[in-house]
Amino acid sequence: DQQVKQNSPSLSVQEGRISILNCDYTNSMFDYFLWYKKYPAEGPTFLISISSIKDKNEDGRFTVFLNKSAKHLSLHIVPSQPGDSAVYFCAALNTGTASKLTFGTGTRLQVTL
Amino acid sequence: GAVVSQHPSWVICKSGTSVKIECRSLDFQATTMFWYRQFPKQSLMLMATSNEGSKATYEQGVEKDKFLINHASLTLSTLTVTSAHPEDSSFYICSAATGGASGNQPQHFGDGTRLSIL
C-alpha cells in the first residue's frame, strides 16, 4: 500500500523554466510533508517542508504547495538550473506518532540546457 | 551542520558473511536513528527505528535476527546484516534526528551503503 505517490517517474525541463513535481498521499493522518533531493549513490538531502496548517512555503527558488482537501502537494523550482537534476522524493509523516517518514517513489528531474 | 557519516559506502562479500554498517552523526547528538533500504528505482523503505540505549523498533516484515541494530551512543548506530545472501543486496541508508525527528527537525541522511552479496 503506497501511501505517498509520485506518479511521474521522470520530468525534463529546460534551464530557466519552472519545474513542477507532484506528490499525492492517501493517509489523512499525515500532517507534515518534506521534499528531499537525491543524487546517485548519495543519501537524500532535505530541501523544504510544509506543515498541514499551511498551504504554501517558500525558500529561495523552491516553493512547496499543499492542497489538503485534494491530498496533494507540489514542489516548484524556478528558475530551474542544471544542478537541480536529481531524483526528488516527497515524504510525509504524522508528528503525533513515532515520526516515521513515508517516502514516495521519486521523480527524476532532468534540467536541460 | 547536521552531517551524518555512513561507512562503508560499498561492500562486496560472499554469501553467508555478516556485514556491519556504521552510521554516525558528526556534529549533533542523534536521539533517534533510522535505517532504510532502497531497491533500484523504488522508494526508500523504513526498516527500523532505533533510540539510543533501547531496542530498535522494526517495521513489519523486517527480520530482527537478520538485521541487528545497535544504537549504543547518541552519535553512533550500527546495522549488521547477518549471514547475508544475494537477496539482501541493496542500498542501505541511515538517517539521524534529534528529538524523534519531528517535522521541525528533518532527518539528516548518510550517503548510503551499497551492499552486494555474491
PDB file of C-alpha atoms in Angstrom:
ATOM      1  CA  ASP A   1       0.000   0.000   0.000  1.00  0.00           C
ATOM      2  CA  GLN A   2       1.770   3.083  -1.283  1.00  0.00           C
ATOM      3  CA  GLN A   3       0.571   5.890   0.965  1.00  0.00           C
ATOM      4  CA  VAL A   4       2.696   8.508  -0.765  1.00  0.00           C
ATOM      5  CA  LYS A   5       2.732   8.505  -4.537  1.00  0.00           C
ATOM      6  CA  GLN A   6       4.726  10.344  -7.125  1.00  0.00           C
ATOM      7  CA  ASN A   7       3.068   9.371 -10.363  1.00  0.00           C
ATOM      8  CA  SER A   8       5.649  10.902 -12.677  1.00  0.00           C
ATOM      9  CA  PRO A   9       8.827   8.840 -12.626  1.00  0.00           C
ATOM     10  CA  SER A  10      10.674  11.431 -14.678  1.00  0.00           C
ATOM     11  CA  LEU A  11      10.472  15.031 -15.819  1.00  0.00           C
ATOM     12  CA  SER A  12      12.549  17.031 -18.259  1.00  0.00           C
ATOM     13  CA  VAL A  13      12.632  20.817 -18.089  1.00  0.00           C
ATOM     14  CA  GLN A  14      14.634  23.411 -19.910  1.00  0.00           C
ATOM     15  CA  GLU A  15      17.054  25.559 -17.939  1.00  0.00           C
ATOM     16  CA  GLY A  16      15.416  28.733 -16.695  1.00  0.00           C
ATOM     17  CA  ARG A  17      11.905  27.325 -16.851  1.00  0.00           C
ATOM     18  CA  ILE A  18       9.761  26.159 -13.962  1.00  0.00           C
ATOM     19  CA  SER A  19       9.901  22.565 -12.713  1.00  0.00           C
ATOM     20  CA  ILE A  20       6.774  21.246 -11.031  1.00  0.00           C
ATOM     21  CA  LEU A  21       6.985  17.973  -9.173  1.00  0.00           C
ATOM     22  CA  ASN A  22       3.807  16.426  -7.839  1.00  0.00           C
ATOM     23  CA  CYS A  23       3.009  14.173  -4.920  1.00  0.00           C
ATOM     24  CA  ASP A  24      -0.227  12.626  -3.686  1.00  0.00           C
ATOM     25  CA  TYR A  25      -0.928  10.952  -0.378  1.00  0.00           C
ATOM     26  CA  THR A  26      -3.741   8.828   0.964  1.00  0.00           C
ATOM     27  CA  ASN A  27      -3.255   8.905   4.731  1.00  0.00           C
ATOM     28  CA  SER A  28      -5.218  11.806   6.202  1.00  0.00           C
ATOM     29  CA  MET A  29      -3.196  11.495   9.430  1.00  0.00           C
ATOM     30  CA  PHE A  30      -0.109  12.900   7.753  1.00  0.00           C
ATOM     31  CA  ASP A  31       0.417  16.436   8.987  1.00  0.00           C
ATOM     32  CA  TYR A  32       3.908  17.287   7.844  1.00  0.00           C
ATOM     33  CA  PHE A  33       5.451  16.961   4.419  1.00  0.00           C
ATOM     34  CA  LEU A  34       9.021  17.178   3.219  1.00  0.00           C
ATOM     35  CA  TRP A  35      10.872  17.197  -0.060  1.00  0.00           C
ATOM     36  CA  TYR A  36      14.278  15.601  -0.431  1.00  0.00           C
ATOM     37  CA  LYS A  37      16.736  15.706  -3.299  1.00  0.00           C
ATOM     38  CA  LYS A  38      18.918  12.731  -4.031  1.00  0.00           C
ATOM     39  CA  TYR A  39      21.942  12.277  -6.265  1.00  0.00           C
ATOM     40  CA  PRO A  40      23.048   8.769  -7.292  1.00  0.00           C
ATOM     41  CA  ALA A  41      24.935   6.841  -4.595  1.00  0.00           C
ATOM     42  CA  GLU A  42      24.237   9.550  -2.037  1.00  0.00           C
ATOM     43  CA  GLY A  43      21.719   9.930   0.733  1.00  0.00           C
ATOM     44  CA  PRO A  44      18.753  12.274   0.340  1.00  0.00           C
ATOM     45  CA  THR A  45      19.239  15.927   1.207  1.00  0.00           C
ATOM     46  CA  PHE A  46      16.451  17.861   2.848  1.00  0.00           C
ATOM     47  CA  LEU A  47      15.081  20.681   0.689  1.00  0.00           C
ATOM     48  CA  ILE A  48      11.932  22.148   2.106  1.00  0.00           C
ATOM     49  CA  SER A  49       8.985  21.185   4.261  1.00  0.00           C
ATOM     50  CA  ILE A  50       5.448  22.288   4.975  1.00  0.00           C
ATOM     51  CA  SER A  51       3.081  21.812   7.857  1.00  0.00           C
ATOM     52  CA  SER A  52      -0.517  20.878   7.216  1.00  0.00           C
ATOM     53  CA  ILE A  53      -1.625  24.167   8.760  1.00  0.00           C
ATOM     54  CA  LYS A  54      -0.092  25.999   5.817  1.00  0.00           C
ATOM     55  CA  ASP A  55      -0.771  25.859   2.115  1.00  0.00           C
ATOM     56  CA  LYS A  56       2.488  27.337   0.889  1.00  0.00           C
ATOM     57  CA  ASN A  57       6.091  27.549   1.975  1.00  0.00           C
ATOM     58  CA  GLU A  58       8.801  29.296   0.027  1.00  0.00           C
ATOM     59  CA  ASP A  59      12.588  29.119   0.295  1.00  0.00           C
ATOM     60  CA  GLY A  60      14.543  30.792  -2.444  1.00  0.00           C
ATOM     61  CA  ARG A  61      13.881  29.063  -5.748  1.00  0.00           C
ATOM     62  CA  PHE A  62      11.857  26.329  -4.055  1.00  0.00           C
ATOM     63  CA  THR A  63       8.180  26.596  -3.172  1.00  0.00           C
ATOM     64  CA  VAL A  64       6.004  23.820  -1.843  1.00  0.00           C
ATOM     65  CA  PHE A  65       2.235  23.990  -2.166  1.00  0.00           C
ATOM     66  CA  LEU A  66      -0.157  21.850  -0.157  1.00  0.00           C
ATOM     67  CA  ASN A  67      -3.772  21.146  -1.034  1.00  0.00           C
ATOM     68  CA  LYS A  68      -5.126  19.218   1.924  1.00  0.00           C
ATOM     69  CA  SER A  69      -8.573  18.636   0.506  1.00  0.00           C
ATOM     70  CA  ALA A  70      -7.033  17.007  -2.555  1.00  0.00           C
ATOM     71  CA  LYS A  71      -4.272  15.329  -0.516  1.00  0.00           C
ATOM     72  CA  HIS A  72      -1.817  16.745  -2.998  1.00  0.00           C
ATOM     73  CA  LEU A  73       1.399  18.672  -2.742  1.00  0.00           C
ATOM     74  CA  SER A  74       3.773  20.034  -5.302  1.00  0.00           C
ATOM     75  CA  LEU A  75       7.295  21.366  -5.414  1.00  0.00           C
ATOM     76  CA  HIS A  76       8.017  24.272  -7.732  1.00  0.00           C
ATOM     77  CA  ILE A  77      11.569  25.107  -8.723  1.00  0.00           C
ATOM     78  CA  VAL A  78      12.035  28.362 -10.567  1.00  0.00           C
ATOM     79  CA  PRO A  79      14.209  29.066 -12.381  1.00  0.00           C
ATOM     80  CA  SER A  80      15.428  25.529 -12.935  1.00  0.00           C
ATOM     81  CA  GLN A  81      19.172  25.033 -13.129  1.00  0.00           C
ATOM     82  CA  PRO A  82      21.233  22.109 -14.472  1.00  0.00           C
ATOM     83  CA  GLY A  83      22.444  21.411 -10.926  1.00  0.00           C
ATOM     84  CA  ASP A  84      18.847  20.696  -9.954  1.00  0.00           C
ATOM     85  CA  SER A  85      18.987  17.473 -11.975  1.00  0.00           C
ATOM     86  CA  ALA A  86      18.436  14.719  -9.424  1.00  0.00           C
ATOM     87  CA  VAL A  87      15.753  12.446  -8.022  1.00  0.00           C
ATOM     88  CA  TYR A  88      13.234  14.231  -5.833  1.00  0.00           C
ATOM     89  CA  PHE A  89      11.357  12.389  -3.107  1.00  0.00           C
ATOM     90  CA  CYS A  90       8.393  13.693  -1.228  1.00  0.00           C
ATOM     91  CA  ALA A  91       7.884  12.319   2.250  1.00  0.00           C
ATOM     92  CA  ALA A  92       5.158  12.560   4.813  1.00  0.00           C
ATOM     93  CA  LEU A  93       4.797  11.947   8.490  1.00  0.00           C
ATOM     94  CA  ASN A  94       2.338  12.075  11.349  1.00  0.00           C
ATOM     95  CA  THR A  95       4.010  14.185  14.010  1.00  0.00           C
ATOM     96  CA  GLY A  96       1.800  12.653  16.657  1.00  0.00           C
ATOM     97  CA  THR A  97       3.227   9.164  16.218  1.00  0.00           C
ATOM     98  CA  ALA A  98       6.720   7.791  16.078  1.00  0.00           C
ATOM     99  CA  SER A  99       7.565  10.297  13.359  1.00  0.00           C
ATOM    100  CA  LYS A 100       8.314   7.716  10.730  1.00  0.00           C
ATOM    101  CA  LEU A 101       8.839   9.181   7.310  1.00  0.00           C
ATOM    102  CA  THR A 102       6.900   7.606   4.473  1.00  0.00           C
ATOM    103  CA  PHE A 103       8.565   8.268   1.137  1.00  0.00           C
ATOM    104  CA  GLY A 104       7.171   8.481  -2.351  1.00  0.00           C
ATOM    105  CA  THR A 105       8.820   6.596  -5.191  1.00  0.00           C
ATOM    106  CA  GLY A 106      10.667   9.632  -6.503  1.00  0.00           C
ATOM    107  CA  THR A 107      10.695  11.721  -9.662  1.00  0.00           C
ATOM    108  CA  ARG A 108      13.855  12.044 -11.703  1.00  0.00           C
ATOM    109  CA  LEU A 109      14.260  15.652 -12.841  1.00  0.00           C
ATOM    110  CA  GLN A 110      16.483  16.434 -15.790  1.00  0.00           C
ATOM    111  CA  VAL A 111      17.186  20.096 -16.437  1.00  0.00           C
ATOM    112  CA  THR A 112      18.462  20.574 -19.947  1.00  0.00           C
ATOM    113  CA  LEU A 113      20.477  23.438 -21.368  1.00  0.00           C
TER     114      LEU A 113
ATOM    115  CA  GLY B   1      25.906  21.423  10.220  1.00  0.00           C
ATOM    116  CA  ALA B   2      23.899  18.206  10.694  1.00  0.00           C
ATOM    117  CA  VAL B   3      26.309  15.859   8.964  1.00  0.00           C
ATOM    118  CA  VAL B   4      25.707  12.136   9.025  1.00  0.00           C
ATOM    119  CA  SER B   5      28.526   9.837   8.038  1.00  0.00           C
ATOM    120  CA  GLN B   6      27.848   6.298   6.873  1.00  0.00           C
ATOM    121  CA  HIS B   7      30.553   3.680   6.427  1.00  0.00           C
ATOM    122  CA  PRO B   8      31.386   1.762   4.348  1.00  0.00           C
ATOM    123  CA  SER B   9      29.974   3.217   1.162  1.00  0.00           C
ATOM    124  CA  TRP B  10      30.290  -0.041  -0.778  1.00  0.00           C
ATOM    125  CA  VAL B  11      30.631  -3.642   0.318  1.00  0.00           C
ATOM    126  CA  ILE B  12      31.028  -6.736  -1.816  1.00  0.00           C
ATOM    127  CA  CYS B  13      31.192 -10.028   0.033  1.00  0.00           C
ATOM    128  CA  LYS B  14      30.427 -13.706  -0.194  1.00  0.00           C
ATOM    129  CA  SER B  15      27.141 -15.277   0.720  1.00  0.00           C
ATOM    130  CA  GLY B  16      26.993 -16.216   4.405  1.00  0.00           C
ATOM    131  CA  THR B  17      29.130 -13.319   5.574  1.00  0.00           C
ATOM    132  CA  SER B  18      27.901 -10.856   8.185  1.00  0.00           C
ATOM    133  CA  VAL B  19      28.306  -7.193   7.303  1.00  0.00           C
ATOM    134  CA  LYS B  20      28.299  -4.247   9.693  1.00  0.00           C
ATOM    135  CA  ILE B  21      27.339  -0.743   8.556  1.00  0.00           C
ATOM    136  CA  GLU B  22      28.029   2.270  10.750  1.00  0.00           C
ATOM    137  CA  CYS B  23      26.075   5.483  10.927  1.00  0.00           C
ATOM    138  CA  ARG B  24      27.497   8.439  12.809  1.00  0.00           C
ATOM    139  CA  SER B  25      26.143  11.897  13.495  1.00  0.00           C
ATOM    140  CA  LEU B  26      29.242  14.084  13.350  1.00  0.00           C
ATOM    141  CA  ASP B  27      28.126  17.397  14.763  1.00  0.00           C
ATOM    142  CA  PHE B  28      24.962  16.714  16.679  1.00  0.00           C
ATOM    143  CA  GLN B  29      23.527  14.183  19.068  1.00  0.00           C
ATOM    144  CA  ALA B  30      21.035  11.878  17.450  1.00  0.00           C
ATOM    145  CA  THR B  31      18.331  10.728  19.792  1.00  0.00           C
ATOM    146  CA  THR B  32      16.817   8.668  17.031  1.00  0.00           C
ATOM    147  CA  MET B  33      18.346   6.967  14.044  1.00  0.00           C
ATOM    148  CA  PHE B  34      16.517   5.332  11.193  1.00  0.00           C
ATOM    149  CA  TRP B  35      17.596   2.614   8.802  1.00  0.00           C
ATOM    150  CA  TYR B  36      16.178   2.474   5.287  1.00  0.00           C
ATOM    151  CA  ARG B  37      16.571   0.154   2.373  1.00  0.00           C
ATOM    152  CA  GLN B  38      16.161   1.128  -1.249  1.00  0.00           C
ATOM    153  CA  PHE B  39      15.730  -1.223  -4.176  1.00  0.00           C
ATOM    154  CA  PRO B  40      16.516   0.078  -7.670  1.00  0.00           C
ATOM    155  CA  LYS B  41      14.005   2.628  -8.904  1.00  0.00           C
ATOM    156  CA  GLN B  42      11.928   2.257  -5.755  1.00  0.00           C
ATOM    157  CA  SER B  43      11.272   4.366  -2.729  1.00  0.00           C
ATOM    158  CA  LEU B  44      13.211   4.302   0.496  1.00  0.00           C
ATOM    159  CA  MET B  45      11.589   1.774   2.788  1.00  0.00           C
ATOM    160  CA  LEU B  46      11.975   2.195   6.520  1.00  0.00           C
ATOM    161  CA  MET B  47      13.413  -0.917   8.111  1.00  0.00           C
ATOM    162  CA  ALA B  48      13.730   0.086  11.730  1.00  0.00           C
ATOM    163  CA  THR B  49      13.874   2.956  14.171  1.00  0.00           C
ATOM    164  CA  SER B  50      16.437   2.991  16.939  1.00  0.00           C
ATOM    165  CA  ASN B  51      16.600   5.155  20.011  1.00  0.00           C
ATOM    166  CA  GLU B  52      19.791   5.497  21.952  1.00  0.00           C
ATOM    167  CA  GLY B  53      20.017   2.962  24.737  1.00  0.00           C
ATOM    168  CA  SER B  54      16.929   0.984  23.845  1.00  0.00           C
ATOM    169  CA  LYS B  55      15.932  -1.775  21.474  1.00  0.00           C
ATOM    170  CA  ALA B  56      15.152  -0.915  17.902  1.00  0.00           C
ATOM    171  CA  THR B  57      11.601  -0.926  16.598  1.00  0.00           C
ATOM    172  CA  TYR B  58      11.351  -2.930  13.409  1.00  0.00           C
ATOM    173  CA  GLU B  59       8.851  -2.420  10.623  1.00  0.00           C
ATOM    174  CA  GLN B  60       6.540  -5.237   9.669  1.00  0.00           C
ATOM    175  CA  GLY B  61       8.233  -7.834   7.558  1.00  0.00           C
ATOM    176  CA  VAL B  62      11.779  -6.953   8.643  1.00  0.00           C
ATOM    177  CA  GLU B  63      13.563  -9.810  10.388  1.00  0.00           C
ATOM    178  CA  LYS B  64      15.039  -8.713  13.697  1.00  0.00           C
ATOM    179  CA  ASP B  65      17.520 -11.564  13.807  1.00  0.00           C
ATOM    180  CA  LYS B  66      18.635 -10.847  10.268  1.00  0.00           C
ATOM    181  CA  PHE B  67      19.163  -7.122  10.638  1.00  0.00           C
ATOM    182  CA  LEU B  68      20.707  -6.388  14.010  1.00  0.00           C
ATOM    183  CA  ILE B  69      20.636  -2.762  15.074  1.00  0.00           C
ATOM    184  CA  ASN B  70      22.646  -1.279  17.907  1.00  0.00           C
ATOM    185  CA  HIS B  71      22.381   2.361  18.988  1.00  0.00           C
ATOM    186  CA  ALA B  72      24.903   2.434  21.792  1.00  0.00           C
ATOM    187  CA  SER B  73      25.550   6.166  21.881  1.00  0.00           C
ATOM    188  CA  LEU B  74      23.985   9.422  20.777  1.00  0.00           C
ATOM    189  CA  THR B  75      26.306   9.582  17.790  1.00  0.00           C
ATOM    190  CA  LEU B  76      26.542   6.002  16.566  1.00  0.00           C
ATOM    191  CA  SER B  77      24.161   3.361  15.311  1.00  0.00           C
ATOM    192  CA  THR B  78      25.152   0.156  13.561  1.00  0.00           C
ATOM    193  CA  LEU B  79      23.256  -2.202  11.299  1.00  0.00           C
ATOM    194  CA  THR B  80      24.581  -5.724  10.978  1.00  0.00           C
ATOM    195  CA  VAL B  81      23.270  -7.881   8.163  1.00  0.00           C
ATOM    196  CA  THR B  82      23.824 -11.385   9.484  1.00  0.00           C
ATOM    197  CA  SER B  83      24.544 -14.325   7.201  1.00  0.00           C
ATOM    198  CA  ALA B  84      23.919 -12.175   4.160  1.00  0.00           C
ATOM    199  CA  HIS B  85      22.528 -13.720   0.984  1.00  0.00           C
ATOM    200  CA  PRO B  86      22.187 -12.337  -2.555  1.00  0.00           C
ATOM    201  CA  GLU B  87      18.610 -11.206  -1.873  1.00  0.00           C
ATOM    202  CA  ASP B  88      19.996  -8.886   0.815  1.00  0.00           C
ATOM    203  CA  SER B  89      21.874  -6.947  -1.843  1.00  0.00           C
ATOM    204  CA  SER B  90      20.521  -3.426  -1.769  1.00  0.00           C
ATOM    205  CA  PHE B  91      21.263   0.188  -0.951  1.00  0.00           C
ATOM    206  CA  TYR B  92      21.034   0.808   2.797  1.00  0.00           C
ATOM    207  CA  ILE B  93      20.710   4.360   4.108  1.00  0.00           C
ATOM    208  CA  CYS B  94      20.664   5.643   7.648  1.00  0.00           C
ATOM    209  CA  SER B  95      19.322   8.905   8.927  1.00  0.00           C
ATOM    210  CA  ALA B  96      19.601  10.697  12.211  1.00  0.00           C
ATOM    211  CA  ALA B  97      17.455  13.165  14.040  1.00  0.00           C
ATOM    212  CA  THR B  98      17.221  14.849  17.385  1.00  0.00           C
ATOM    213  CA  GLY B  99      14.119  14.516  19.481  1.00  0.00           C
ATOM    214  CA  GLY B 100      12.427  11.855  17.408  1.00  0.00           C
ATOM    215  CA  ALA B 101      12.501  13.592  14.003  1.00  0.00           C
ATOM    216  CA  SER B 102       9.510  15.873  14.333  1.00  0.00           C
ATOM    217  CA  GLY B 103       8.543  17.935  11.346  1.00  0.00           C
ATOM    218  CA  ASN B 104      10.619  20.857  12.576  1.00  0.00           C
ATOM    219  CA  GLN B 105      13.743  18.760  12.707  1.00  0.00           C
ATOM    220  CA  PRO B 106      14.095  16.869   9.473  1.00  0.00           C
ATOM    221  CA  GLN B 107      16.041  13.681   9.316  1.00  0.00           C
ATOM    222  CA  HIS B 108      19.585  14.018   8.045  1.00  0.00           C
ATOM    223  CA  PHE B 109      20.765  11.217   5.853  1.00  0.00           C
ATOM    224  CA  GLY B 110      24.033   9.441   5.363  1.00  0.00           C
ATOM    225  CA  ASP B 111      25.303   8.771   1.854  1.00  0.00           C
ATOM    226  CA  GLY B 112      24.226   5.150   1.959  1.00  0.00           C
ATOM    227  CA  THR B 113      25.947   1.798   1.675  1.00  0.00           C
ATOM    228  CA  ARG B 114      25.673  -0.326  -1.424  1.00  0.00           C
ATOM    229  CA  LEU B 115      25.765  -3.952  -0.366  1.00  0.00           C
ATOM    230  CA  SER B 116      26.427  -6.611  -2.973  1.00  0.00           C
ATOM    231  CA  ILE B 117      26.340 -10.246  -1.917  1.00  0.00           C
ATOM    232  CA  LEU B 118      27.865 -12.711  -4.347  1.00  0.00           C
TER     233      LEU B 118
END
